[in-house]
Amino acid sequence: MKLEIGNFYVKDIVFGEKTSYANGILTINKEEAIAVVKEDDHITEADILIAKPGDKTRIVPVKEAIEPRHRVGGGAVFPGVTGELSAAGNGKTFALKNCSVLVVGKHWGGFQDGLIDMSGEGAKYTLFSQLQNICLVADTDEDFEKREQQKKNHALRWAGMRLAEYIGSCVAELQPEEVETYELGPITERPQEVQALPNVVLVLQPQSQMEEAGYNDLVYGWDCNHMVPTYMHPNEVLDGAMISGSFMPCSSKWSTYDFQNYPMIKRLYREHGKTVNFLGVIMSNLNVALEQKERAALFVAQIAKSLGAEAAVVAEEGYGNPDADFIACIVALEDAGVKTIGLTNECTGRDGASQPLVTLDEKANAIVSCGNVSQLIELPPMETVIGELEALARDGLSGGWSDDEILGSSVRKDGSIIMENNAMFCGDRVAGWSTKTMVEY
């Protein structure tokens, strides 16, 4: 499969008469864009705001991030989700870089939502502080969800994808500034010098723990809870086959933007033919029952050995219960003779003294940590809040609270906040963005 991603580098975003792109400036017709959002009657209120790096702006509750794109030749950017099912990963796709569509609740947050600061101390915790963000701030008539801690956010998430497609379409007739080419031929037909390199496979464990439909990550529109581990071409992941769900503490999430730009996939591509033979991706899942976890681990190990993998990288979306899947997968791979590295965050408590993962095994002896989800973060007030700051304290965000006998509320009267890293939007960057380092004492 050969995927060409044509990039347009956004330097600034403004509102204007016509949605267009020229000389690094993305112009958005706000009225048209909101009309696209409101194609779903469940959207009751909507506005679009721009948040730029360096702005003294706090955004919360953030539910999703999507890179604006256009599929050259027609078809949905997200096959099986925003349009008819078709193959992803082959052909040409245009992408507006250095920007994202952020889906933000106008009022109601939840367990899976997070916070972004565009400047100051908080900005270093999340990639999205570095982007030009098109903030869709909206509310819905899905009243049954509003006071639920766990929300599907269906109308809002789908509105974000439609908006990303609408904005991406403005470059349909333009020539990209740069073209990235991703091509991996059939494993058995690769040059001998490539096949002589160490064979490496990437194992991804997207969030799929919820047995009720509507919460989990999707693969071509299919709930990942219903899948068994399968081989995927890495181009499919980069080209819209994977959609983020609405579950998991927010710092641990992989947004759709993360899937579209998955850094670990891109790094393995860069090493392909030089230091490794990149075999592709085994897309696994995260399960509920122990038997399901063990079954998935056996599937992963079998696929890896059948592909001829000598080494694997395993990345999990989440922590806690998913740690059992993560460790089981690493152990099964090691037992099959595949040297394995794990990528994950840790939940070591606010004092850092608790066991980092729910389950551990001596065979899981090469783990890259992306930080402690329970780390306390204190941030000063911001001049502007996009969304509703009180959501951090009121609505059960995984890193916020309404009251603590020692710390009080996450949201203080002066607008400053105290929260756990859990609430930082995609803050642990397990996908490979992480700038966090470990210090050994």
Coordinates of C-alpha atoms in Angstrom, one line a residue, residues 350 376 393 400-411 418 420:
R350 CA -0.1 11.6 44.3
L376 CA -0.8 17.1 41.1
A393 CA -14.8 20.5 39.5
G400 CA -10.8 17.1 39.0
W401 CA -13.0 17.2 42.0
S402 CA -15.7 19.3 43.6
D403 CA -14.1 19.2 47.1
D404 CA -11.2 17.6 48.9
E405 CA -10.8 17.8 52.7
I406 CA -7.3 19.0 52.3
L407 CA -7.1 20.6 48.8
G408 CA -10.6 22.0 48.5
S409 CA -12.1 22.3 45.0
S410 CA -10.2 21.9 41.8
V411 CA -11.4 25.3 40.7
I418 CA -5.4 22.3 41.1
E420 CA -4.3 15.6 38.7

